[in-house]
mmCIF file with all atom_site columns, C-alpha atoms and ligand atoms in Angstrom:
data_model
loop_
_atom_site.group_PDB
_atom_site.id
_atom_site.type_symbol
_atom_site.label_atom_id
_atom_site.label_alt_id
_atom_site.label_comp_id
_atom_site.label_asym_id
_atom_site.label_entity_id
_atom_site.label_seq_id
_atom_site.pdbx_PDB_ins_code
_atom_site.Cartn_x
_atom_site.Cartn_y
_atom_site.Cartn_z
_atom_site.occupancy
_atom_site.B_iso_or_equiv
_atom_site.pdbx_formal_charge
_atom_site.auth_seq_id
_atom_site.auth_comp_id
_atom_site.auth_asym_id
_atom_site.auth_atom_id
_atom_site.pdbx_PDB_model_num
ATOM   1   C  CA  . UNK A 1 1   ? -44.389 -35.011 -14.659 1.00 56.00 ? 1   UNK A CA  1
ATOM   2   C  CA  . UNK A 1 2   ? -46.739 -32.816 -16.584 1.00 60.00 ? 2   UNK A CA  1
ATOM   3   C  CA  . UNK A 1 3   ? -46.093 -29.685 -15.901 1.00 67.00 ? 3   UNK A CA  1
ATOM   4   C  CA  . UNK A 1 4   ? -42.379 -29.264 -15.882 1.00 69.00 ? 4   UNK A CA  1
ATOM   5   C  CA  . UNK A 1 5   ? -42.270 -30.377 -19.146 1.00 83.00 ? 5   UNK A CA  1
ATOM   6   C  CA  . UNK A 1 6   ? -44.795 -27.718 -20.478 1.00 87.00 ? 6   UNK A CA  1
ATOM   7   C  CA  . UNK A 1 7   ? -42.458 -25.460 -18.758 1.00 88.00 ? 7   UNK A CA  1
ATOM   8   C  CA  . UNK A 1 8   ? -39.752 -26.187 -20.025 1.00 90.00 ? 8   UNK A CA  1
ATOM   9   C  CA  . UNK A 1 9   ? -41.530 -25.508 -23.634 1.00 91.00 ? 9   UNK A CA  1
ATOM   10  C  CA  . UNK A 1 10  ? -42.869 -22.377 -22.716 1.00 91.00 ? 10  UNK A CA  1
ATOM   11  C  CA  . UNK A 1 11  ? -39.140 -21.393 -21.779 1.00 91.00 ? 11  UNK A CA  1
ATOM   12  C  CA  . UNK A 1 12  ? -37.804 -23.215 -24.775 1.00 91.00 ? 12  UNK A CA  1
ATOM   13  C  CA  . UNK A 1 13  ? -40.014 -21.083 -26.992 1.00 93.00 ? 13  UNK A CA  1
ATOM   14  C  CA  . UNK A 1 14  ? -39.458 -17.787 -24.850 1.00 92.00 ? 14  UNK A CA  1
ATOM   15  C  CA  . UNK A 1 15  ? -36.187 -17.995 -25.635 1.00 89.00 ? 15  UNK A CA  1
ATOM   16  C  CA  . UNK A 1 16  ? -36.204 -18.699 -28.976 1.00 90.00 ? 16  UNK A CA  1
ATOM   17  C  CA  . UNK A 1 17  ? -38.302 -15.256 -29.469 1.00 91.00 ? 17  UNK A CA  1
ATOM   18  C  CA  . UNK A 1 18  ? -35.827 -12.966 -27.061 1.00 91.00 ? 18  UNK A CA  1
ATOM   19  C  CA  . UNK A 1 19  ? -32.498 -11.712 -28.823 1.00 86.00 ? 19  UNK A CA  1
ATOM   20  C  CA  . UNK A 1 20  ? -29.289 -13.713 -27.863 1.00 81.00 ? 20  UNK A CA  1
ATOM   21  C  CA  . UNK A 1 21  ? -27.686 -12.583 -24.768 1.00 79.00 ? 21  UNK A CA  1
ATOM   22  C  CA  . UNK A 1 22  ? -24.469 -13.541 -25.963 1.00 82.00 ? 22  UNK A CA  1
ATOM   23  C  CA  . UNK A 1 23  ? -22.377 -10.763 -28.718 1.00 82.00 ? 23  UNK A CA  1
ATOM   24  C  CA  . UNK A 1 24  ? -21.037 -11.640 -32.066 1.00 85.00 ? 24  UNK A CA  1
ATOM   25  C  CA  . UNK A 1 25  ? -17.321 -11.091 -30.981 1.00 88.00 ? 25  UNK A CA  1
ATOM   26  C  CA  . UNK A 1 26  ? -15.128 -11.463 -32.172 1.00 87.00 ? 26  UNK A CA  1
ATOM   27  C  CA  . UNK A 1 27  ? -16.890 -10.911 -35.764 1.00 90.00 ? 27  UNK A CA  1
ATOM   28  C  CA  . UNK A 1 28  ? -18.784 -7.601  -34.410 1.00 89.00 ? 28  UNK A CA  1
ATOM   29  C  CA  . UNK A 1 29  ? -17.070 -5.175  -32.035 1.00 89.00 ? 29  UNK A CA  1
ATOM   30  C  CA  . UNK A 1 30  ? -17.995 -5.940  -28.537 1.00 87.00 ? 30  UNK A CA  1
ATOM   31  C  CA  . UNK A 1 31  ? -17.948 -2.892  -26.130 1.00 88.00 ? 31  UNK A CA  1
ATOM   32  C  CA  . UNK A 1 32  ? -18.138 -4.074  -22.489 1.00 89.00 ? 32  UNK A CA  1
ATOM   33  C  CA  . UNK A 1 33  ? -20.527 -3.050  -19.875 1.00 88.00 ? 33  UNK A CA  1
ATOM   34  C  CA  . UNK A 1 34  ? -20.092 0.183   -17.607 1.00 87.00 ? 34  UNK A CA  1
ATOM   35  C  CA  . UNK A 1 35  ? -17.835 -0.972  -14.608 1.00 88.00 ? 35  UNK A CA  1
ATOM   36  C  CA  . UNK A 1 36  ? -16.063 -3.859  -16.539 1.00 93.00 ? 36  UNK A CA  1
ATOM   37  C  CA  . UNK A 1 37  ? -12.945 -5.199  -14.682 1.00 95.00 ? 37  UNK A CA  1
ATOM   38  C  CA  . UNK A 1 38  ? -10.705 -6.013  -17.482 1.00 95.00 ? 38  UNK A CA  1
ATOM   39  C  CA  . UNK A 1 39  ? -6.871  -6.051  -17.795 1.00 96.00 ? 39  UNK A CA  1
ATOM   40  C  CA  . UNK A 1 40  ? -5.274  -4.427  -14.747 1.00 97.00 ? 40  UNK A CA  1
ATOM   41  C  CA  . UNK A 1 41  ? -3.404  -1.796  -16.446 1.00 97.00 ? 41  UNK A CA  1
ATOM   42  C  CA  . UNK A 1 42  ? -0.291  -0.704  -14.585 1.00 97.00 ? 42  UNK A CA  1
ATOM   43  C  CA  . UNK A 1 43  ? 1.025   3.130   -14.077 1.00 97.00 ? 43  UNK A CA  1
ATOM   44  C  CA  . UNK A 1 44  ? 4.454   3.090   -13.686 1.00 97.00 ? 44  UNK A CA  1
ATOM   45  C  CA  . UNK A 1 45  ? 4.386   6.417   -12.316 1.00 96.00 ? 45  UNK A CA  1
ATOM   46  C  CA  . UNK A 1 46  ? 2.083   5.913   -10.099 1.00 97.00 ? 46  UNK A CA  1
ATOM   47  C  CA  . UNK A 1 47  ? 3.519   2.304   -8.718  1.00 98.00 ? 47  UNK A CA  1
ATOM   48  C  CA  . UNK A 1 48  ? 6.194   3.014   -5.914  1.00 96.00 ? 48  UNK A CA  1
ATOM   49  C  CA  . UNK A 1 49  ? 6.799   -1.089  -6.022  1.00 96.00 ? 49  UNK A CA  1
ATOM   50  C  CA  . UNK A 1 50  ? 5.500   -1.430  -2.034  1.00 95.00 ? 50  UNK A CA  1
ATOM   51  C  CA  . UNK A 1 51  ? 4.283   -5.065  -2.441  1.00 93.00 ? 51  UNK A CA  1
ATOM   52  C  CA  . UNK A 1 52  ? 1.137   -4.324  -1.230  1.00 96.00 ? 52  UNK A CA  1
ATOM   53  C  CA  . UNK A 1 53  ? -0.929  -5.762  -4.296  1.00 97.00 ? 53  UNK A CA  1
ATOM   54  C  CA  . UNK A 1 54  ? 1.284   -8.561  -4.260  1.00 97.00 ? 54  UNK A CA  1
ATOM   55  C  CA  . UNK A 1 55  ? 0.434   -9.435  -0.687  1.00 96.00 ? 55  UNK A CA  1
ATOM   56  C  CA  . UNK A 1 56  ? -3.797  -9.060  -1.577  1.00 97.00 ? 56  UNK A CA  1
ATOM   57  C  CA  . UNK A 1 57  ? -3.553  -10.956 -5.101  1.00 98.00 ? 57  UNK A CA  1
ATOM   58  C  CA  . UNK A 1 58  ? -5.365  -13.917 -4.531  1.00 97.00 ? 58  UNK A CA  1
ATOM   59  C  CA  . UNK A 1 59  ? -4.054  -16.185 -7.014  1.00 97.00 ? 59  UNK A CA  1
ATOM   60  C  CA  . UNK A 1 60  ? -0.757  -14.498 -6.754  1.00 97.00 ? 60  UNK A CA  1
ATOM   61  C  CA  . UNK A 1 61  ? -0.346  -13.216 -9.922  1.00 97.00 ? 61  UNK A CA  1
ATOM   62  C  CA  . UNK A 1 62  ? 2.005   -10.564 -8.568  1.00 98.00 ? 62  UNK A CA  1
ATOM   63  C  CA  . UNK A 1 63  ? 5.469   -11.233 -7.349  1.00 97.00 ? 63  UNK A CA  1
ATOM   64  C  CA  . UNK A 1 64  ? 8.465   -9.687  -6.335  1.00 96.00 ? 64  UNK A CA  1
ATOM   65  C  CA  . UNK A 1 65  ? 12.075  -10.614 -6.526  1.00 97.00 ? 65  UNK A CA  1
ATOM   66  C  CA  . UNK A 1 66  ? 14.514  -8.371  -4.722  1.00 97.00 ? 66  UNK A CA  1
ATOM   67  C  CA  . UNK A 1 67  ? 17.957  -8.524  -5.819  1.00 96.00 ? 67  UNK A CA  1
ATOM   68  C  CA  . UNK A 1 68  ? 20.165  -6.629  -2.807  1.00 94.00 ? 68  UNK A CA  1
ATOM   69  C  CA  . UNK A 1 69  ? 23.344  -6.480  -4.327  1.00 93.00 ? 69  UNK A CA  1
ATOM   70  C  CA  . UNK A 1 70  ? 21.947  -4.908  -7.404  1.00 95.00 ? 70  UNK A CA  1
ATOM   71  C  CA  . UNK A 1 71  ? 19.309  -2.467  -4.910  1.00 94.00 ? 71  UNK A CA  1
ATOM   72  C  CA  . UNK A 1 72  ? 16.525  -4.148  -7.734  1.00 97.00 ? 72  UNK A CA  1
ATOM   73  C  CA  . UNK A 1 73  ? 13.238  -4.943  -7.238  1.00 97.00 ? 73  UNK A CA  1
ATOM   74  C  CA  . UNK A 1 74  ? 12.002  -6.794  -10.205 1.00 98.00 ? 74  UNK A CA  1
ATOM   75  C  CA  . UNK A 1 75  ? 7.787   -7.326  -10.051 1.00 98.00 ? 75  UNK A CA  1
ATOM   76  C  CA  . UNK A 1 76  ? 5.957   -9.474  -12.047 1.00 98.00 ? 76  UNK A CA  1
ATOM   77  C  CA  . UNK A 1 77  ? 2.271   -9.528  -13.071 1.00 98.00 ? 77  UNK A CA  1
ATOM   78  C  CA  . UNK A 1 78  ? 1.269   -13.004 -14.836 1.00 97.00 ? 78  UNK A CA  1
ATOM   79  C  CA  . UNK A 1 79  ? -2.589  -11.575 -16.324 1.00 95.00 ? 79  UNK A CA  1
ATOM   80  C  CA  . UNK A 1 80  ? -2.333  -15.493 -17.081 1.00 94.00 ? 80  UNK A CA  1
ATOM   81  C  CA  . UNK A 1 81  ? -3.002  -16.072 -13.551 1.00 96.00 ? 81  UNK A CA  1
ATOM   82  C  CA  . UNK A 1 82  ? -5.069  -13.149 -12.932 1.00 96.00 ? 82  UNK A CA  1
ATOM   83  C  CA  . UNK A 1 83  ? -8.932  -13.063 -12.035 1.00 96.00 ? 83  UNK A CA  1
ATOM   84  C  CA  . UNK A 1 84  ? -9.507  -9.581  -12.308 1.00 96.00 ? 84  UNK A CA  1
ATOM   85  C  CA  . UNK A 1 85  ? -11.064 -9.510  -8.899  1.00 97.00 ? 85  UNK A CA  1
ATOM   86  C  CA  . UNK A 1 86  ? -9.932  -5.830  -8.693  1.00 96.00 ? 86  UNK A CA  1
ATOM   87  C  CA  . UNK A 1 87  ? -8.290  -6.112  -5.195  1.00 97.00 ? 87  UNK A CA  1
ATOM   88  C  CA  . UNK A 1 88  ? -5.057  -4.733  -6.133  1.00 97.00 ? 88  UNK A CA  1
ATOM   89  C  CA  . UNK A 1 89  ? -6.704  -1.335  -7.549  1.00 97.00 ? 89  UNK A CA  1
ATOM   90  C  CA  . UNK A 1 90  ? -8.514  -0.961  -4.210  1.00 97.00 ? 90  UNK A CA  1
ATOM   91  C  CA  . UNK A 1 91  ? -5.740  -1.408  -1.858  1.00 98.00 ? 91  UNK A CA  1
ATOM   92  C  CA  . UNK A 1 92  ? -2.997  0.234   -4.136  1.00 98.00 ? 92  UNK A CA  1
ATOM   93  C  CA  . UNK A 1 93  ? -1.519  2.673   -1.892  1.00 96.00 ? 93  UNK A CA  1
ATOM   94  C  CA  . UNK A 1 94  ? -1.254  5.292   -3.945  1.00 96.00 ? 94  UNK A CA  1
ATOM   95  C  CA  . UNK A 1 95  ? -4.967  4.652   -5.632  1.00 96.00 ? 95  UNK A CA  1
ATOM   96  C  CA  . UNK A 1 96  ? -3.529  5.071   -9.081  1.00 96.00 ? 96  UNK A CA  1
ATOM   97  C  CA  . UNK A 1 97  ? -0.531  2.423   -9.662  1.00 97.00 ? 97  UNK A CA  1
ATOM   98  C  CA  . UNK A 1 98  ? -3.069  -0.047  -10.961 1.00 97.00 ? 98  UNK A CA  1
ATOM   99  C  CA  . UNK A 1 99  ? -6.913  0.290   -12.680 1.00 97.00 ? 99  UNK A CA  1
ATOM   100 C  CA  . UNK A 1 100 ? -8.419  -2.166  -14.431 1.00 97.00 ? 100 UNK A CA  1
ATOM   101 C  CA  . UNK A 1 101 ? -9.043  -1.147  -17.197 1.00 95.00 ? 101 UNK A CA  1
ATOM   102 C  CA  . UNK A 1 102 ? -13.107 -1.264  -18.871 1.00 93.00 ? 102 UNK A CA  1
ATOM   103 C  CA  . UNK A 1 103 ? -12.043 -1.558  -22.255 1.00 91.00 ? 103 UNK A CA  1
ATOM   104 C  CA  . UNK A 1 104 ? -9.131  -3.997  -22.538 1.00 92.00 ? 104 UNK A CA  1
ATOM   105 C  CA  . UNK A 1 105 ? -10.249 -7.629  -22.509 1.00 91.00 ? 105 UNK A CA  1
ATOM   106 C  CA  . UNK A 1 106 ? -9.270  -10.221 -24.993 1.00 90.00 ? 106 UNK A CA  1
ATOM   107 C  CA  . UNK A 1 107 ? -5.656  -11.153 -23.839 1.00 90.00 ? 107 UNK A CA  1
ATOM   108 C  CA  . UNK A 1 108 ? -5.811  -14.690 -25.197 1.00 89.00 ? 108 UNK A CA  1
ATOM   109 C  CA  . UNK A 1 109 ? -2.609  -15.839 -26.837 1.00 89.00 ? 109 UNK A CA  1
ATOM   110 C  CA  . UNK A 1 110 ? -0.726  -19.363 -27.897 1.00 93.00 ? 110 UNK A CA  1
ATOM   111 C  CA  . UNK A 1 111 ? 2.415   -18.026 -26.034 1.00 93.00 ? 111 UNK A CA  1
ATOM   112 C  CA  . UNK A 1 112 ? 1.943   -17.539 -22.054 1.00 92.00 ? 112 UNK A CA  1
ATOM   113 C  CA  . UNK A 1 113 ? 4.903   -15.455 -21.895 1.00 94.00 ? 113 UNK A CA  1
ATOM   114 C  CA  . UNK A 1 114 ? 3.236   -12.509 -23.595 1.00 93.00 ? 114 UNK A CA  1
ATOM   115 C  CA  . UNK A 1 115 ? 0.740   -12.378 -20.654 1.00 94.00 ? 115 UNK A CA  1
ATOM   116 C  CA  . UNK A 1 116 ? 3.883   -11.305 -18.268 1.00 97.00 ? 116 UNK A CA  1
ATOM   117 C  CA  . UNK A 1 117 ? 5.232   -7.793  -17.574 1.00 97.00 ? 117 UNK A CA  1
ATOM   118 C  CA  . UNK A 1 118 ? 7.959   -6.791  -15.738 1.00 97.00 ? 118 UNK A CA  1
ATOM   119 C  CA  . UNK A 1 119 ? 8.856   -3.522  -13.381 1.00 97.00 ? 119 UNK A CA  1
ATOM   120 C  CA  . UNK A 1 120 ? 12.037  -2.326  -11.933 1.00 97.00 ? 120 UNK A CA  1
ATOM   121 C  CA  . UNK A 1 121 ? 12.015  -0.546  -9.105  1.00 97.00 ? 121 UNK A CA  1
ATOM   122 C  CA  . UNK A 1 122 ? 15.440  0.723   -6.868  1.00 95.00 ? 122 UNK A CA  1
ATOM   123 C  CA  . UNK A 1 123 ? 15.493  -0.492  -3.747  1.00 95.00 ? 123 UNK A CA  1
ATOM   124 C  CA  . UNK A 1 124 ? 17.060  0.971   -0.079  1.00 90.00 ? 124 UNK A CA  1
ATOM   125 C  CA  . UNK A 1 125 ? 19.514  -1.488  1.224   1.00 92.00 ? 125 UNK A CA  1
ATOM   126 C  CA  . UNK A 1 126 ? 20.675  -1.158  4.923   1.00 90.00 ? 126 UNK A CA  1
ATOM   127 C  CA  . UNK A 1 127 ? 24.238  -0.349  4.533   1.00 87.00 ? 127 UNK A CA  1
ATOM   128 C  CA  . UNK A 1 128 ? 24.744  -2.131  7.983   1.00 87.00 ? 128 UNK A CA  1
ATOM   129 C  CA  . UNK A 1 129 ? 23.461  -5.893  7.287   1.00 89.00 ? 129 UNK A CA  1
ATOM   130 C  CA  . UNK A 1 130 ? 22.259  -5.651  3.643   1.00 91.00 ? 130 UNK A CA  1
ATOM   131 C  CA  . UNK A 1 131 ? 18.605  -5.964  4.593   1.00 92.00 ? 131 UNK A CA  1
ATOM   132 C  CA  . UNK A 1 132 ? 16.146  -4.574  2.218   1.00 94.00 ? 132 UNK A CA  1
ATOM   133 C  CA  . UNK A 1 133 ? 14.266  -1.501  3.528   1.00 91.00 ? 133 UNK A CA  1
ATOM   134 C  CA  . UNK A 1 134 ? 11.954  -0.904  0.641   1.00 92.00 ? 134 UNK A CA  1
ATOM   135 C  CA  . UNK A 1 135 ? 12.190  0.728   -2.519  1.00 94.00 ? 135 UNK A CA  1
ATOM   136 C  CA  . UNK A 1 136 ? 13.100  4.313   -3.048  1.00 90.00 ? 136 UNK A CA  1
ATOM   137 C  CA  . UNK A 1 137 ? 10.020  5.734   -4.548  1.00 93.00 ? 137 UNK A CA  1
ATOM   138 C  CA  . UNK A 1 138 ? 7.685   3.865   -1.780  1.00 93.00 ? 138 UNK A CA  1
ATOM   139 C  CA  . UNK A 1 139 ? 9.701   6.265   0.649   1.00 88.00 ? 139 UNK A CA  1
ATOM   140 C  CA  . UNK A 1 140 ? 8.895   9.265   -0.830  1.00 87.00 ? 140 UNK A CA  1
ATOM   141 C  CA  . UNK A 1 141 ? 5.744   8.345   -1.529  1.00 91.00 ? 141 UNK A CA  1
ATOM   142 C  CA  . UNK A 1 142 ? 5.263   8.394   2.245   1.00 88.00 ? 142 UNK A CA  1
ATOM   143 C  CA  . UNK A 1 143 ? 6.971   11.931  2.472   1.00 84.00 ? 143 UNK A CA  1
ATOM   144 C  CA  . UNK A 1 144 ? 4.852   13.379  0.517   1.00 86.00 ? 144 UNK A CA  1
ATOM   145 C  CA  . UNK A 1 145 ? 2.212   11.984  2.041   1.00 88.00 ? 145 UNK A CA  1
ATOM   146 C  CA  . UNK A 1 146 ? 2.457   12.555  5.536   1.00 84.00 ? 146 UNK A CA  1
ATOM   147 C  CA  . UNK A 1 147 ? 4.625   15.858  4.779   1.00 81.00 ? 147 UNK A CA  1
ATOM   148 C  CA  . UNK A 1 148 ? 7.056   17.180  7.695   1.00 81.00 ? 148 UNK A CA  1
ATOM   149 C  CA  . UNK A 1 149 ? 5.738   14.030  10.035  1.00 81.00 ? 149 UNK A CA  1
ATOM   150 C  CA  . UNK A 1 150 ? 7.744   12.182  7.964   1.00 77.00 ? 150 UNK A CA  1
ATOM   151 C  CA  . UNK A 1 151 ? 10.945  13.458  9.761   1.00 76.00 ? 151 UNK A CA  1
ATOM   152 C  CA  . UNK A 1 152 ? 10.644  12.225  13.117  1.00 75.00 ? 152 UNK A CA  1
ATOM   153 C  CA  . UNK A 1 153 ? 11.830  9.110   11.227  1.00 75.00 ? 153 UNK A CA  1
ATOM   154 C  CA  . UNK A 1 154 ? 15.620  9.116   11.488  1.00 71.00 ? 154 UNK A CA  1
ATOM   155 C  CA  . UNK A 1 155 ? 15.797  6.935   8.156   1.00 74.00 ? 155 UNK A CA  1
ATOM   156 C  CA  . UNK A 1 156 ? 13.339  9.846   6.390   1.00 72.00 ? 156 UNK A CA  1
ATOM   157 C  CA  . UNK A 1 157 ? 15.839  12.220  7.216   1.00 69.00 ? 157 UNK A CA  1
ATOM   158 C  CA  . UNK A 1 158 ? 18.741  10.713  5.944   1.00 69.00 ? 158 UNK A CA  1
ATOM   159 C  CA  . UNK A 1 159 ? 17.169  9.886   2.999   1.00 72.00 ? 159 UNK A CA  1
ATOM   160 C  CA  . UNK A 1 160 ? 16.758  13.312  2.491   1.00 68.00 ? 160 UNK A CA  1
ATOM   161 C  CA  . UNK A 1 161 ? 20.501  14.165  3.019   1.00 66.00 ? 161 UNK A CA  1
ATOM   162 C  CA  . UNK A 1 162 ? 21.665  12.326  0.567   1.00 67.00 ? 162 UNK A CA  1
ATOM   163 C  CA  . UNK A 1 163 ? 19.449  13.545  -2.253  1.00 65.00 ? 163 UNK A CA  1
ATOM   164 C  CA  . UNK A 1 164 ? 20.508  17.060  -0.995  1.00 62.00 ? 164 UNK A CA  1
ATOM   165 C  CA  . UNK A 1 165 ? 24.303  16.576  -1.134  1.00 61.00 ? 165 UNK A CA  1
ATOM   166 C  CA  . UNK A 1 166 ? 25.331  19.461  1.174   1.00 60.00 ? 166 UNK A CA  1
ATOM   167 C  CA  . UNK A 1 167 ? 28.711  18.036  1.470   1.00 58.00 ? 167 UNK A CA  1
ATOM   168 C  CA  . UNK A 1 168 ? 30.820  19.331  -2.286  1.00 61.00 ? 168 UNK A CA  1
ATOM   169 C  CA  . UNK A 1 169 ? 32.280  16.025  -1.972  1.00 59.00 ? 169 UNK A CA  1
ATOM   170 C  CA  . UNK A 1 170 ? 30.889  14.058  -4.847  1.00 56.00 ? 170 UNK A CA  1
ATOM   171 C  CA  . UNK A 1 171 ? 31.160  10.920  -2.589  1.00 57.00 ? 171 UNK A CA  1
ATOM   172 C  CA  . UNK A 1 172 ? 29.329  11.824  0.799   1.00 58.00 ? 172 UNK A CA  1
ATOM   173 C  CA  . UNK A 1 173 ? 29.058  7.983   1.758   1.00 63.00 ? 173 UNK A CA  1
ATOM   174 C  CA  . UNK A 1 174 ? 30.156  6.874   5.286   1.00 66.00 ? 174 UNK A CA  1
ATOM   175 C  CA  . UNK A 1 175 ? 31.524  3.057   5.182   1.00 73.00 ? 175 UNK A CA  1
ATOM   176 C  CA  . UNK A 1 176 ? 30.162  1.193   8.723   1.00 75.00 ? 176 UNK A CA  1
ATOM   177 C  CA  . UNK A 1 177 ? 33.457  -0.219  9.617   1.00 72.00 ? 177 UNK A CA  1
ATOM   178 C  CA  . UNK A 1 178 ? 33.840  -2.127  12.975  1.00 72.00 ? 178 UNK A CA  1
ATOM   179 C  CA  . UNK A 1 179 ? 30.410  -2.513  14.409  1.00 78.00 ? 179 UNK A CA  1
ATOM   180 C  CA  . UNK A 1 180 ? 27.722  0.294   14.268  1.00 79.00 ? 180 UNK A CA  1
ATOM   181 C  CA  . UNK A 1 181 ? 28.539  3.212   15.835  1.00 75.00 ? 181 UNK A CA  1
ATOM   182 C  CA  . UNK A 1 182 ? 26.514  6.352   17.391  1.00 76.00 ? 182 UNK A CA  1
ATOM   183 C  CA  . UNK A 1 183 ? 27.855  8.325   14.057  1.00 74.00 ? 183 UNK A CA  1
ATOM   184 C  CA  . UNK A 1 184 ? 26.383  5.673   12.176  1.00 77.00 ? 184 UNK A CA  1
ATOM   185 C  CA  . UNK A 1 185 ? 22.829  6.992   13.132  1.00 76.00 ? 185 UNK A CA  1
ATOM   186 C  CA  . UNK A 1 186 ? 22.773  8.943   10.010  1.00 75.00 ? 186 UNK A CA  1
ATOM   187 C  CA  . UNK A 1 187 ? 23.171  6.605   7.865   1.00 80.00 ? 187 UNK A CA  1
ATOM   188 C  CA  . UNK A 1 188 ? 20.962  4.550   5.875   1.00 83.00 ? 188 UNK A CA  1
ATOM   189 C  CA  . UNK A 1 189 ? 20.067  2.027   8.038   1.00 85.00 ? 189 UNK A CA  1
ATOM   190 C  CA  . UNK A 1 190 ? 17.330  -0.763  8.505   1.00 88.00 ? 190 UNK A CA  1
ATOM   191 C  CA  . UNK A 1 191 ? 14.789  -0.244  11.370  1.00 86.00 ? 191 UNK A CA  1
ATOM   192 C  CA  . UNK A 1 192 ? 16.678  -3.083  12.998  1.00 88.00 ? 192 UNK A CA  1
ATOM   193 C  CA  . UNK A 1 193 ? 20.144  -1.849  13.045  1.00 88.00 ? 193 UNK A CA  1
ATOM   194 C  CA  . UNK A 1 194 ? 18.395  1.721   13.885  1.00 86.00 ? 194 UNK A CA  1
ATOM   195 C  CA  . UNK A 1 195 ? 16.932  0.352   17.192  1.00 86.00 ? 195 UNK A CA  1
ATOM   196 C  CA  . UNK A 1 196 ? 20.451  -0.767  17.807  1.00 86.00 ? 196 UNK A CA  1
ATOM   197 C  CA  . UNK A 1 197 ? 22.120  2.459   17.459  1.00 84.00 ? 197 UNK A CA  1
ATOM   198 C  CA  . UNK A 1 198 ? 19.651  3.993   19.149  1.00 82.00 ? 198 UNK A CA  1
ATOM   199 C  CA  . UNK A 1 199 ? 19.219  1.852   22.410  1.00 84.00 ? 199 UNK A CA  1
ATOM   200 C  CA  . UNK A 1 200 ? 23.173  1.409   22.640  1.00 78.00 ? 200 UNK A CA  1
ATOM   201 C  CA  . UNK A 1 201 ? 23.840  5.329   22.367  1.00 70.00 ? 201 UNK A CA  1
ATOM   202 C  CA  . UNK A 1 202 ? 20.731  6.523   23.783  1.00 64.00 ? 202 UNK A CA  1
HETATM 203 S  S1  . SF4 B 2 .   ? -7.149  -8.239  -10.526 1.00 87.57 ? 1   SF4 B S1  1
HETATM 204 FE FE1 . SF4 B 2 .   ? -7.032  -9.662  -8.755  1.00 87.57 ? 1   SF4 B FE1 1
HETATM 205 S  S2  . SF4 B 2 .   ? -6.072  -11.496 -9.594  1.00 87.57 ? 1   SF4 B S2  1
HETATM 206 FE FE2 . SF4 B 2 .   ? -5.695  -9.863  -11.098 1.00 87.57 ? 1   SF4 B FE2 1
HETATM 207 S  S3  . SF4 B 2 .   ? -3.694  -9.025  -10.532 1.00 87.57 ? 1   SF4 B S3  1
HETATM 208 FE FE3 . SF4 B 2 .   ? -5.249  -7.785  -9.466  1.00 87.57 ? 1   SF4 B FE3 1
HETATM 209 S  S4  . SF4 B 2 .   ? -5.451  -8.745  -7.423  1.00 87.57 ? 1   SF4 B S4  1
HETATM 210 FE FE4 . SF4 B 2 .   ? -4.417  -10.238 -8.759  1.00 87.57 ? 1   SF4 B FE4 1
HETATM 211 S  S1  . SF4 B 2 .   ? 0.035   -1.437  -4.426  1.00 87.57 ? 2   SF4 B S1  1
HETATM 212 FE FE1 . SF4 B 2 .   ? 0.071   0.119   -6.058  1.00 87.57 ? 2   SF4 B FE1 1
HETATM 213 S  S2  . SF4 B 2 .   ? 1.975   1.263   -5.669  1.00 87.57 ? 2   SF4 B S2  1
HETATM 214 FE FE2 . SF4 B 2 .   ? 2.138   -0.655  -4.514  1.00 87.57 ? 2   SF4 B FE2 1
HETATM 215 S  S3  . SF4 B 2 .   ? 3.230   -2.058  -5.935  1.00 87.57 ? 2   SF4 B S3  1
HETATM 216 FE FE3 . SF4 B 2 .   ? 1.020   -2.387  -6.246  1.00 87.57 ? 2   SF4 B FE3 1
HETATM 217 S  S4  . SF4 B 2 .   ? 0.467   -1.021  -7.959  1.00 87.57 ? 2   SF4 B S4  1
HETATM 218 FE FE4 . SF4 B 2 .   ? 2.454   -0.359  -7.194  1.00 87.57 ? 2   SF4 B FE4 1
#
């Protein structure tokens, strides 16, 4: 029983000697450490709204509503929820849609709501059974990225057509009327009701 307590007073009076580890914030600025994972500060740019952070949050403090008949994808990032484990900076897909940011920190407030923020992204819609495809900019994010590969995907390519407008006609959309049809092919279309065109006209 002896000698714990004599160390316990040699660490009692050790630390009474060494400087506190803790800062004097908020009364003295407190500038965090190199490598800091603070708030996860969103790019808007950069974000093509793919889900994937939302699918590796692990308290899911990211969520997505899609709302087909407006083509909306609304996300949401509760940082009341979050535990800045940095997972959706490392598998954002385009490596600059979210950082955490080393600086930003004290996000404590009476009022939960002003720890949520919102993002709108369009969405594709299949124009055959309403499904959602994904949004617009997560699309072109992947032409860009894989470059011409990206048109031995029929759905690339139409994509493509209608941001071109060839046709003078300010309307260039093709109503699916009666069951898909081979013509139907270049339209925009779910990977589903692709495969059907496909196998049925093939
Ligand atoms: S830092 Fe972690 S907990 Fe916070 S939003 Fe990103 S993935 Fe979710
Ligand atoms: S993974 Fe990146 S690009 Fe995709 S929704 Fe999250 S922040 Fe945006």
């Amino acid at each position: 029983m002896r000698y714990p307590k004599l160390r316990e007073l040699k660490e009692a009076v050790t630390s009474l000697l060494t400087p506190a580890y803790t800062t004097k914030y908020p009364g003295v600025e407190h500038v965090p450490f190199e490598k800091f994972r603070g708030k996860p500060v969103v790019d808007n740019e950069n974000c093509v709204g793919c889900e994937t952070c939302a699918n590796v949050c692990p308290p899911h403090a990211i969520t997505f509503t899609d709302d087909p008949v407006k083509k909306s994808r609304t996300i949401r990032r509760d940082y009341g929820k979050c535990i800045f484990c940095g997972q959706c900076q490392d598998h954002c897909i385009t490596g600059k849609g979210v950082i955490l940011s080393d600086k930003i920190f004290d996000m404590a407030s009476f009022d939960r709501a002003q720890a949520v923020e919102f993002q709108e992204k369009e969405l594709l819609i299949c124009k055959n059974c309403g499904a959602v495809i994904t949004t617009r900019e997560h699309l072109q994010f992947i032409h860009r990225k894989i470059g011409p590969k990206a048109f031995s995907s029929v759905l690339n390519l139409n994509v493509l057509n209608e941001k071109l407008k060839l046709s003078e006609d300010k309307d260039v959309d093709v109503e699916i009327r009666d069951d898909l049809k081979r013509k139907d092919m270049f339209n925009i279309l779910c990977p589903n009701c692709l495969r059907l065109v496909l196998v049925k006209y093939l």
